[in-house]
PDB file of C-alpha atoms in Angstrom:
ATOM      1  CA  UNK Z   1     144.865 123.277 -48.559  1.00  0.00           C
ATOM      2  CA  UNK Z   2     142.067 122.234 -46.187  1.00  0.00           C
ATOM      3  CA  UNK Z   3     142.843 119.318 -43.870  1.00  0.00           C
ATOM      4  CA  UNK Z   4     140.367 116.548 -43.071  1.00  0.00           C
ATOM      5  CA  UNK Z   5     139.215 118.225 -39.839  1.00  0.00           C
ATOM      6  CA  UNK Z   6     138.586 121.529 -41.625  1.00  0.00           C
ATOM      7  CA  UNK Z   7     136.543 119.778 -44.334  1.00  0.00           C
ATOM      8  CA  UNK Z   8     134.376 118.011 -41.778  1.00  0.00           C
ATOM      9  CA  UNK Z   9     133.824 121.298 -39.903  1.00  0.00           C
ATOM     10  CA  UNK Z  10     132.870 123.104 -43.115  1.00  0.00           C
ATOM     11  CA  UNK Z  11     130.544 120.266 -44.130  1.00  0.00           C
ATOM     12  CA  UNK Z  12     128.849 120.266 -40.710  1.00  0.00           C
ATOM     13  CA  UNK Z  13     128.381 124.024 -40.903  1.00  0.00           C
ATOM     14  CA  UNK Z  14     126.855 123.771 -44.384  1.00  0.00           C
ATOM     15  CA  UNK Z  15     124.442 121.061 -43.241  1.00  0.00           C
ATOM     16  CA  UNK Z  16     123.460 123.173 -40.222  1.00  0.00           C
ATOM     17  CA  UNK Z  17     122.787 126.207 -42.435  1.00  0.00           C
ATOM     18  CA  UNK Z  18     120.691 124.128 -44.814  1.00  0.00           C
ATOM     19  CA  UNK Z  19     118.751 122.756 -41.857  1.00  0.00           C
ATOM     20  CA  UNK Z  20     118.076 126.240 -40.542  1.00  0.00           C
ATOM     21  CA  UNK Z  21     116.899 127.402 -43.958  1.00  0.00           C
ATOM     22  CA  UNK Z  22     114.547 124.412 -44.196  1.00  0.00           C
ATOM     23  CA  UNK Z  23     113.174 125.149 -40.740  1.00  0.00           C
ATOM     24  CA  UNK Z  24     112.419 128.720 -41.757  1.00  0.00           C
ATOM     25  CA  UNK Z  25     109.789 127.399 -44.146  1.00  0.00           C
ATOM     26  CA  UNK Z  26     107.874 126.033 -41.177  1.00  0.00           C
ATOM     27  CA  UNK Z  27     108.325 128.908 -38.722  1.00  0.00           C
ATOM     28  CA  UNK Z  28     105.102 130.783 -37.877  1.00  0.00           C
ATOM     29  CA  UNK Z  29     106.349 134.089 -39.307  1.00  0.00           C
ATOM     30  CA  UNK Z  30     104.145 137.143 -38.949  1.00  0.00           C
ATOM     31  CA  UNK Z  31     102.141 138.104 -42.033  1.00  0.00           C
ATOM     32  CA  UNK Z  32     103.392 141.163 -43.911  1.00  0.00           C
ATOM     33  CA  UNK Z  33     100.873 143.813 -45.012  1.00  0.00           C
ATOM     34  CA  UNK Z  34     103.300 144.755 -47.803  1.00  0.00           C
ATOM     35  CA  UNK Z  35     102.120 141.748 -49.795  1.00  0.00           C
ATOM     36  CA  UNK Z  36      98.541 143.035 -50.132  1.00  0.00           C
ATOM     37  CA  UNK Z  37      97.303 145.233 -52.990  1.00  0.00           C
ATOM     38  CA  UNK Z  38      93.988 146.731 -53.969  1.00  0.00           C
ATOM     39  CA  UNK Z  39      92.379 144.656 -56.707  1.00  0.00           C
ATOM     40  CA  UNK Z  40      89.216 143.764 -58.575  1.00  0.00           C
ATOM     41  CA  UNK Z  41      88.531 140.131 -59.487  1.00  0.00           C
ATOM     42  CA  UNK Z  42      85.671 138.841 -61.588  1.00  0.00           C
ATOM     43  CA  UNK Z  43      84.875 135.212 -60.831  1.00  0.00           C
ATOM     44  CA  UNK Z  44      83.084 132.398 -62.617  1.00  0.00           C
ATOM     45  CA  UNK Z  45      81.770 130.401 -59.653  1.00  0.00           C
ATOM     46  CA  UNK Z  46      80.551 126.793 -59.402  1.00  0.00           C
ATOM     47  CA  UNK Z  47      81.946 125.745 -62.777  1.00  0.00           C
ATOM     48  CA  UNK Z  48      80.389 122.267 -62.513  1.00  0.00           C
ATOM     49  CA  UNK Z  49      76.848 123.525 -61.889  1.00  0.00           C
ATOM     50  CA  UNK Z  50      74.309 121.918 -64.275  1.00  0.00           C
ATOM     51  CA  UNK Z  51      72.830 125.410 -64.738  1.00  0.00           C
ATOM     52  CA  UNK Z  52      76.197 126.836 -65.700  1.00  0.00           C
ATOM     53  CA  UNK Z  53      78.561 128.982 -63.605  1.00  0.00           C
ATOM     54  CA  UNK Z  54      77.493 132.097 -61.782  1.00  0.00           C
ATOM     55  CA  UNK Z  55      79.399 135.379 -61.760  1.00  0.00           C
ATOM     56  CA  UNK Z  56      80.765 137.332 -58.824  1.00  0.00           C
ATOM     57  CA  UNK Z  57      82.743 140.536 -58.371  1.00  0.00           C
ATOM     58  CA  UNK Z  58      85.382 140.642 -55.643  1.00  0.00           C
ATOM     59  CA  UNK Z  59      86.748 144.006 -54.506  1.00  0.00           C
ATOM     60  CA  UNK Z  60      89.847 144.337 -52.304  1.00  0.00           C
ATOM     61  CA  UNK Z  61      90.004 147.919 -51.057  1.00  0.00           C
ATOM     62  CA  UNK Z  62      91.708 149.901 -48.259  1.00  0.00           C
ATOM     63  CA  UNK Z  63      89.195 151.613 -45.962  1.00  0.00           C
ATOM     64  CA  UNK Z  64      89.066 153.212 -42.503  1.00  0.00           C
ATOM     65  CA  UNK Z  65      86.365 151.740 -40.255  1.00  0.00           C
ATOM     66  CA  UNK Z  66      85.762 152.508 -36.549  1.00  0.00           C
ATOM     67  CA  UNK Z  67      89.354 153.356 -35.785  1.00  0.00           C
ATOM     68  CA  UNK Z  68      90.808 150.564 -37.907  1.00  0.00           C
ATOM     69  CA  UNK Z  69      92.758 150.968 -41.109  1.00  0.00           C
ATOM     70  CA  UNK Z  70      91.518 147.838 -42.813  1.00  0.00           C
ATOM     71  CA  UNK Z  71      91.579 145.836 -45.976  1.00  0.00           C
ATOM     72  CA  UNK Z  72      87.979 145.256 -46.979  1.00  0.00           C
ATOM     73  CA  UNK Z  73      87.211 142.264 -49.173  1.00  0.00           C
ATOM     74  CA  UNK Z  74      83.657 142.268 -50.533  1.00  0.00           C
ATOM     75  CA  UNK Z  75      81.846 139.772 -52.732  1.00  0.00           C
ATOM     76  CA  UNK Z  76      78.938 141.087 -54.804  1.00  0.00           C
ATOM     77  CA  UNK Z  77      76.796 139.675 -57.609  1.00  0.00           C
ATOM     78  CA  UNK Z  78      78.349 140.844 -60.862  1.00  0.00           C
ATOM     79  CA  UNK Z  79      74.888 142.020 -61.933  1.00  0.00           C
ATOM     80  CA  UNK Z  80      73.031 143.196 -58.785  1.00  0.00           C
ATOM     81  CA  UNK Z  81      69.835 143.764 -60.782  1.00  0.00           C
ATOM     82  CA  UNK Z  82      69.281 139.990 -60.822  1.00  0.00           C
ATOM     83  CA  UNK Z  83      68.571 140.035 -57.058  1.00  0.00           C
ATOM     84  CA  UNK Z  84      65.728 141.668 -55.125  1.00  0.00           C
ATOM     85  CA  UNK Z  85      67.939 142.112 -52.027  1.00  0.00           C
ATOM     86  CA  UNK Z  86      71.341 143.652 -51.418  1.00  0.00           C
ATOM     87  CA  UNK Z  87      73.402 140.431 -51.507  1.00  0.00           C
ATOM     88  CA  UNK Z  88      76.993 140.768 -50.316  1.00  0.00           C
ATOM     89  CA  UNK Z  89      79.689 139.139 -48.197  1.00  0.00           C
ATOM     90  CA  UNK Z  90      81.998 141.711 -46.570  1.00  0.00           C
ATOM     91  CA  UNK Z  91      85.089 141.023 -44.478  1.00  0.00           C
ATOM     92  CA  UNK Z  92      87.268 143.699 -42.792  1.00  0.00           C
ATOM     93  CA  UNK Z  93      90.838 142.740 -41.878  1.00  0.00           C
ATOM     94  CA  UNK Z  94      93.166 144.940 -39.806  1.00  0.00           C
ATOM     95  CA  UNK Z  95      95.719 146.358 -42.240  1.00  0.00           C
ATOM     96  CA  UNK Z  96      98.684 145.977 -39.845  1.00  0.00           C
ATOM     97  CA  UNK Z  97      98.093 142.722 -37.957  1.00  0.00           C
ATOM     98  CA  UNK Z  98      95.974 141.033 -40.675  1.00  0.00           C
ATOM     99  CA  UNK Z  99      93.599 139.925 -37.875  1.00  0.00           C
ATOM    100  CA  UNK Z 100      89.841 139.839 -38.529  1.00  0.00           C
ATOM    101  CA  UNK Z 101      87.806 142.892 -37.513  1.00  0.00           C
ATOM    102  CA  UNK Z 102      84.279 142.036 -38.689  1.00  0.00           C
ATOM    103  CA  UNK Z 103      82.300 140.023 -41.213  1.00  0.00           C
ATOM    104  CA  UNK Z 104      78.844 140.920 -42.521  1.00  0.00           C
ATOM    105  CA  UNK Z 105      77.035 138.636 -44.952  1.00  0.00           C
ATOM    106  CA  UNK Z 106      73.573 139.275 -46.325  1.00  0.00           C
ATOM    107  CA  UNK Z 107      71.474 137.009 -48.533  1.00  0.00           C
ATOM    108  CA  UNK Z 108      67.783 136.613 -49.287  1.00  0.00           C
ATOM    109  CA  UNK Z 109      67.615 133.977 -46.512  1.00  0.00           C
ATOM    110  CA  UNK Z 110      69.704 135.423 -43.669  1.00  0.00           C
ATOM    111  CA  UNK Z 111      72.015 138.139 -42.379  1.00  0.00           C
ATOM    112  CA  UNK Z 112      75.170 137.130 -40.506  1.00  0.00           C
ATOM    113  CA  UNK Z 113      77.353 139.525 -38.492  1.00  0.00           C
ATOM    114  CA  UNK Z 114      80.575 138.693 -36.646  1.00  0.00           C
ATOM    115  CA  UNK Z 115      82.542 141.295 -34.682  1.00  0.00           C
ATOM    116  CA  UNK Z 116      86.014 140.409 -33.376  1.00  0.00           C
ATOM    117  CA  UNK Z 117      87.681 141.763 -30.248  1.00  0.00           C
ATOM    118  CA  UNK Z 118      90.949 140.641 -28.642  1.00  0.00           C
ATOM    119  CA  UNK Z 119      89.374 137.974 -26.443  1.00  0.00           C
ATOM    120  CA  UNK Z 120      85.844 137.459 -27.791  1.00  0.00           C
ATOM    121  CA  UNK Z 121      83.878 137.335 -31.009  1.00  0.00           C
ATOM    122  CA  UNK Z 122      80.145 138.082 -31.171  1.00  0.00           C
ATOM    123  CA  UNK Z 123      78.083 136.341 -33.835  1.00  0.00           C
ATOM    124  CA  UNK Z 124      74.500 137.182 -34.769  1.00  0.00           C
ATOM    125  CA  UNK Z 125      72.431 135.427 -37.406  1.00  0.00           C
ATOM    126  CA  UNK Z 126      69.031 136.817 -38.362  1.00  0.00           C
ATOM    127  CA  UNK Z 127      66.521 134.846 -40.421  1.00  0.00           C
ATOM    128  CA  UNK Z 128      62.839 135.364 -41.091  1.00  0.00           C
ATOM    129  CA  UNK Z 129      61.970 133.118 -38.133  1.00  0.00           C
ATOM    130  CA  UNK Z 130      64.606 133.797 -35.482  1.00  0.00           C
ATOM    131  CA  UNK Z 131      67.595 135.711 -34.178  1.00  0.00           C
ATOM    132  CA  UNK Z 132      70.558 133.673 -32.934  1.00  0.00           C
ATOM    133  CA  UNK Z 133      73.347 135.244 -30.822  1.00  0.00           C
ATOM    134  CA  UNK Z 134      76.655 133.720 -29.756  1.00  0.00           C
ATOM    135  CA  UNK Z 135      79.500 134.979 -27.592  1.00  0.00           C
ATOM    136  CA  UNK Z 136      82.646 133.066 -28.561  1.00  0.00           C
ATOM    137  CA  UNK Z 137      85.650 133.352 -26.218  1.00  0.00           C
ATOM    138  CA  UNK Z 138      88.908 133.560 -28.163  1.00  0.00           C
ATOM    139  CA  UNK Z 139      91.414 131.615 -26.077  1.00  0.00           C
ATOM    140  CA  UNK Z 140      93.808 131.924 -29.015  1.00  0.00           C
ATOM    141  CA  UNK Z 141      94.157 134.486 -31.766  1.00  0.00           C
ATOM    142  CA  UNK Z 142      92.333 133.757 -35.015  1.00  0.00           C
ATOM    143  CA  UNK Z 143      93.061 134.702 -38.593  1.00  0.00           C
ATOM    144  CA  UNK Z 144      90.538 135.619 -41.316  1.00  0.00           C
ATOM    145  CA  UNK Z 145      88.606 133.112 -43.415  1.00  0.00           C
ATOM    146  CA  UNK Z 146      85.973 133.497 -46.108  1.00  0.00           C
ATOM    147  CA  UNK Z 147      86.621 136.638 -48.192  1.00  0.00           C
ATOM    148  CA  UNK Z 148      89.149 137.845 -45.598  1.00  0.00           C
ATOM    149  CA  UNK Z 149      91.331 134.840 -46.325  1.00  0.00           C
ATOM    150  CA  UNK Z 150      92.320 136.566 -49.550  1.00  0.00           C
ATOM    151  CA  UNK Z 151      94.470 139.250 -47.904  1.00  0.00           C
ATOM    152  CA  UNK Z 152      95.830 136.866 -45.250  1.00  0.00           C
ATOM    153  CA  UNK Z 153      97.181 134.475 -47.894  1.00  0.00           C
ATOM    154  CA  UNK Z 154      98.621 137.417 -49.842  1.00  0.00           C
ATOM    155  CA  UNK Z 155     100.502 138.541 -46.712  1.00  0.00           C
ATOM    156  CA  UNK Z 156     102.408 135.270 -46.282  1.00  0.00           C
ATOM    157  CA  UNK Z 157     105.955 134.548 -47.556  1.00  0.00           C
ATOM    158  CA  UNK Z 158     104.834 131.758 -49.854  1.00  0.00           C
ATOM    159  CA  UNK Z 159     107.294 129.330 -51.419  1.00  0.00           C
ATOM    160  CA  UNK Z 160     107.342 125.597 -52.056  1.00  0.00           C
ATOM    161  CA  UNK Z 161     107.379 123.778 -48.725  1.00  0.00           C
ATOM    162  CA  UNK Z 162     105.941 126.684 -46.722  1.00  0.00           C
ATOM    163  CA  UNK Z 163     103.622 125.558 -43.892  1.00  0.00           C
ATOM    164  CA  UNK Z 164     101.578 127.661 -41.493  1.00  0.00           C
ATOM    165  CA  UNK Z 165      99.196 126.459 -38.762  1.00  0.00           C
ATOM    166  CA  UNK Z 166      96.648 128.854 -37.280  1.00  0.00           C
ATOM    167  CA  UNK Z 167      93.054 129.104 -36.018  1.00  0.00           C
ATOM    168  CA  UNK Z 168      89.942 130.506 -37.648  1.00  0.00           C
ATOM    169  CA  UNK Z 169      86.364 131.095 -36.551  1.00  0.00           C
ATOM    170  CA  UNK Z 170      84.268 128.879 -38.818  1.00  0.00           C
ATOM    171  CA  UNK Z 171      81.077 130.629 -39.954  1.00  0.00           C
ATOM    172  CA  UNK Z 172      79.480 127.430 -41.238  1.00  0.00           C
ATOM    173  CA  UNK Z 173      80.145 124.794 -38.608  1.00  0.00           C
ATOM    174  CA  UNK Z 174      79.930 124.477 -34.825  1.00  0.00           C
ATOM    175  CA  UNK Z 175      78.419 126.425 -31.958  1.00  0.00           C
ATOM    176  CA  UNK Z 176      80.312 128.696 -29.572  1.00  0.00           C
ATOM    177  CA  UNK Z 177      83.922 127.604 -29.047  1.00  0.00           C
ATOM    178  CA  UNK Z 178      83.466 124.595 -31.343  1.00  0.00           C
ATOM    179  CA  UNK Z 179      83.566 127.127 -34.187  1.00  0.00           C
ATOM    180  CA  UNK Z 180      87.279 127.632 -33.479  1.00  0.00           C
ATOM    181  CA  UNK Z 181      89.083 125.399 -35.969  1.00  0.00           C
ATOM    182  CA  UNK Z 182      92.771 124.715 -36.301  1.00  0.00           C
ATOM    183  CA  UNK Z 183      93.843 124.709 -39.938  1.00  0.00           C
ATOM    184  CA  UNK Z 184      97.063 124.074 -41.794  1.00  0.00           C
ATOM    185  CA  UNK Z 185      98.078 126.014 -44.877  1.00  0.00           C
ATOM    186  CA  UNK Z 186     100.792 124.411 -46.977  1.00  0.00           C
ATOM    187  CA  UNK Z 187     102.333 125.211 -50.343  1.00  0.00           C
ATOM    188  CA  UNK Z 188     102.315 121.920 -52.249  1.00  0.00           C
ATOM    189  CA  UNK Z 189     104.509 123.163 -55.072  1.00  0.00           C
ATOM    190  CA  UNK Z 190     104.890 125.342 -58.150  1.00  0.00           C
ATOM    191  CA  UNK Z 191     103.185 124.406 -61.397  1.00  0.00           C
ATOM    192  CA  UNK Z 192     101.476 125.746 -64.492  1.00  0.00           C
ATOM    193  CA  UNK Z 193      97.729 125.577 -64.994  1.00  0.00           C
ATOM    194  CA  UNK Z 194      95.478 126.397 -67.932  1.00  0.00           C
ATOM    195  CA  UNK Z 195      92.580 128.771 -67.249  1.00  0.00           C
ATOM    196  CA  UNK Z 196      90.000 130.575 -69.334  1.00  0.00           C
ATOM    197  CA  UNK Z 197      92.447 133.490 -69.493  1.00  0.00           C
ATOM    198  CA  UNK Z 198      95.443 131.371 -70.555  1.00  0.00           C
ATOM    199  CA  UNK Z 199      98.347 129.527 -68.938  1.00  0.00           C
ATOM    200  CA  UNK Z 200      99.367 130.703 -65.468  1.00  0.00           C
ATOM    201  CA  UNK Z 201     102.437 130.030 -63.332  1.00  0.00           C
ATOM    202  CA  UNK Z 202     101.081 129.332 -59.854  1.00  0.00           C
ATOM    203  CA  UNK Z 203     101.733 128.019 -56.399  1.00  0.00           C
ATOM    204  CA  UNK Z 204      99.353 125.233 -55.454  1.00  0.00           C
ATOM    205  CA  UNK Z 205      98.404 125.592 -51.815  1.00  0.00           C
ATOM    206  CA  UNK Z 206      96.074 123.646 -49.564  1.00  0.00           C
ATOM    207  CA  UNK Z 207      94.160 124.866 -46.519  1.00  0.00           C
ATOM    208  CA  UNK Z 208      92.813 121.950 -44.494  1.00  0.00           C
ATOM    209  CA  UNK Z 209      90.920 121.933 -41.193  1.00  0.00           C
ATOM    210  CA  UNK Z 210      92.424 119.612 -38.582  1.00  0.00           C
ATOM    211  CA  UNK Z 211      88.996 117.980 -38.090  1.00  0.00           C
ATOM    212  CA  UNK Z 212      88.685 117.470 -41.883  1.00  0.00           C
ATOM    213  CA  UNK Z 213      85.464 119.498 -41.943  1.00  0.00           C
ATOM    214  CA  UNK Z 214      86.687 121.388 -45.012  1.00  0.00           C
ATOM    215  CA  UNK Z 215      89.534 121.590 -47.491  1.00  0.00           C
ATOM    216  CA  UNK Z 216      90.461 124.406 -49.874  1.00  0.00           C
ATOM    217  CA  UNK Z 217      92.898 124.145 -52.771  1.00  0.00           C
ATOM    218  CA  UNK Z 218      94.032 127.425 -54.278  1.00  0.00           C
ATOM    219  CA  UNK Z 219      96.170 128.102 -57.337  1.00  0.00           C
ATOM    220  CA  UNK Z 220      97.673 131.520 -56.645  1.00  0.00           C
ATOM    221  CA  UNK Z 221     100.001 133.880 -58.466  1.00  0.00           C
ATOM    222  CA  UNK Z 222     103.633 132.915 -58.071  1.00  0.00           C
ATOM    223  CA  UNK Z 223     104.587 136.503 -57.231  1.00  0.00           C
ATOM    224  CA  UNK Z 224     102.964 139.062 -54.914  1.00  0.00           C
ATOM    225  CA  UNK Z 225     100.158 139.718 -54.499  1.00  0.00           C
ATOM    226  CA  UNK Z 226      99.357 136.015 -54.075  1.00  0.00           C
ATOM    227  CA  UNK Z 227      95.796 136.214 -55.336  1.00  0.00           C
ATOM    228  CA  UNK Z 228      94.195 133.077 -56.805  1.00  0.00           C
ATOM    229  CA  UNK Z 229      93.345 132.172 -60.379  1.00  0.00           C
ATOM    230  CA  UNK Z 230      91.365 129.099 -59.303  1.00  0.00           C
ATOM    231  CA  UNK Z 231      89.866 127.812 -56.047  1.00  0.00           C
ATOM    232  CA  UNK Z 232      88.437 124.394 -55.184  1.00  0.00           C
ATOM    233  CA  UNK Z 233      86.349 124.339 -52.001  1.00  0.00           C
ATOM    234  CA  UNK Z 234      85.311 121.025 -50.454  1.00  0.00           C
ATOM    235  CA  UNK Z 235      83.063 120.734 -47.390  1.00  0.00           C
ATOM    236  CA  UNK Z 236      81.329 117.411 -46.799  1.00  0.00           C
ATOM    237  CA  UNK Z 237      79.672 116.358 -50.044  1.00  0.00           C
ATOM    238  CA  UNK Z 238      79.817 119.901 -51.427  1.00  0.00           C
ATOM    239  CA  UNK Z 239      82.536 120.699 -53.973  1.00  0.00           C
ATOM    240  CA  UNK Z 240      82.685 124.167 -55.485  1.00  0.00           C
ATOM    241  CA  UNK Z 241      85.182 125.060 -58.216  1.00  0.00           C
ATOM    242  CA  UNK Z 242      85.612 128.719 -59.192  1.00  0.00           C
ATOM    243  CA  UNK Z 243      87.941 130.497 -61.588  1.00  0.00           C
ATOM    244  CA  UNK Z 244      88.971 134.103 -62.146  1.00  0.00           C
ATOM    245  CA  UNK Z 245      87.884 135.535 -65.496  1.00  0.00           C
ATOM    246  CA  UNK Z 246      89.538 138.933 -64.948  1.00  0.00           C
ATOM    247  CA  UNK Z 247      92.030 140.293 -62.405  1.00  0.00           C
ATOM    248  CA  UNK Z 248      92.863 144.015 -62.196  1.00  0.00           C
ATOM    249  CA  UNK Z 249      95.599 144.939 -59.737  1.00  0.00           C
ATOM    250  CA  UNK Z 250      95.868 148.355 -58.122  1.00  0.00           C
ATOM    251  CA  UNK Z 251      98.387 149.772 -55.670  1.00  0.00           C
ATOM    252  CA  UNK Z 252      99.033 149.271 -51.982  1.00  0.00           C
ATOM    253  CA  UNK Z 253      96.607 151.066 -49.721  1.00  0.00           C
ATOM    254  CA  UNK Z 254      99.014 152.561 -47.181  1.00  0.00           C
TER     255      UNK Z 254
END
């Protein structure tokens, strides 16, 4: 039979173990490439648009580019014949470290290219009127955003209470080093949502910039790969809600 001292010792040990387990949710654990899979997603974007939602195809594919085994996430118009230019948003992410390699975005109004090295990122934006170049020192490592965010989120050990803080290079705000934004990703909880394709069991997660310049709410699969069924993107007065109409999962690319 346990004496009083033994019970107190056992209780203290149990509390310590529980505390360590809780802390693990907040540790900045390295992303795991094992959580990423090839996939095709068809999106209905801007659901609240008065003209009705648009359609977009998202492809997550393993490729080899300039010495990097990467995950390439590309956004295309679902029907490219509706555009007179080759519209796309492409993001390459290193398949091992999940760090950004490059981003190329082309629209009818501009072309944007970002190339990432260990200590610097180069950004070039070309419009009809001008060419703008930036050299952005990377005093800290950055993680992918935009389309590349898809594979980064999928690489994380998501569960209710999980929190991760990291830096990104913001394509849409700032100049030079002011583009480096600290963000916090947190899993708010598990829930069920209703989508155009039926009821889904999801994790609700929030990605928020520390300067409140943007906020993203994602409702992702509750098992790997953690790809989203719905995304709400808020930046200033802009609010864009998009939903997956079809998700086809492939196999790992390694």
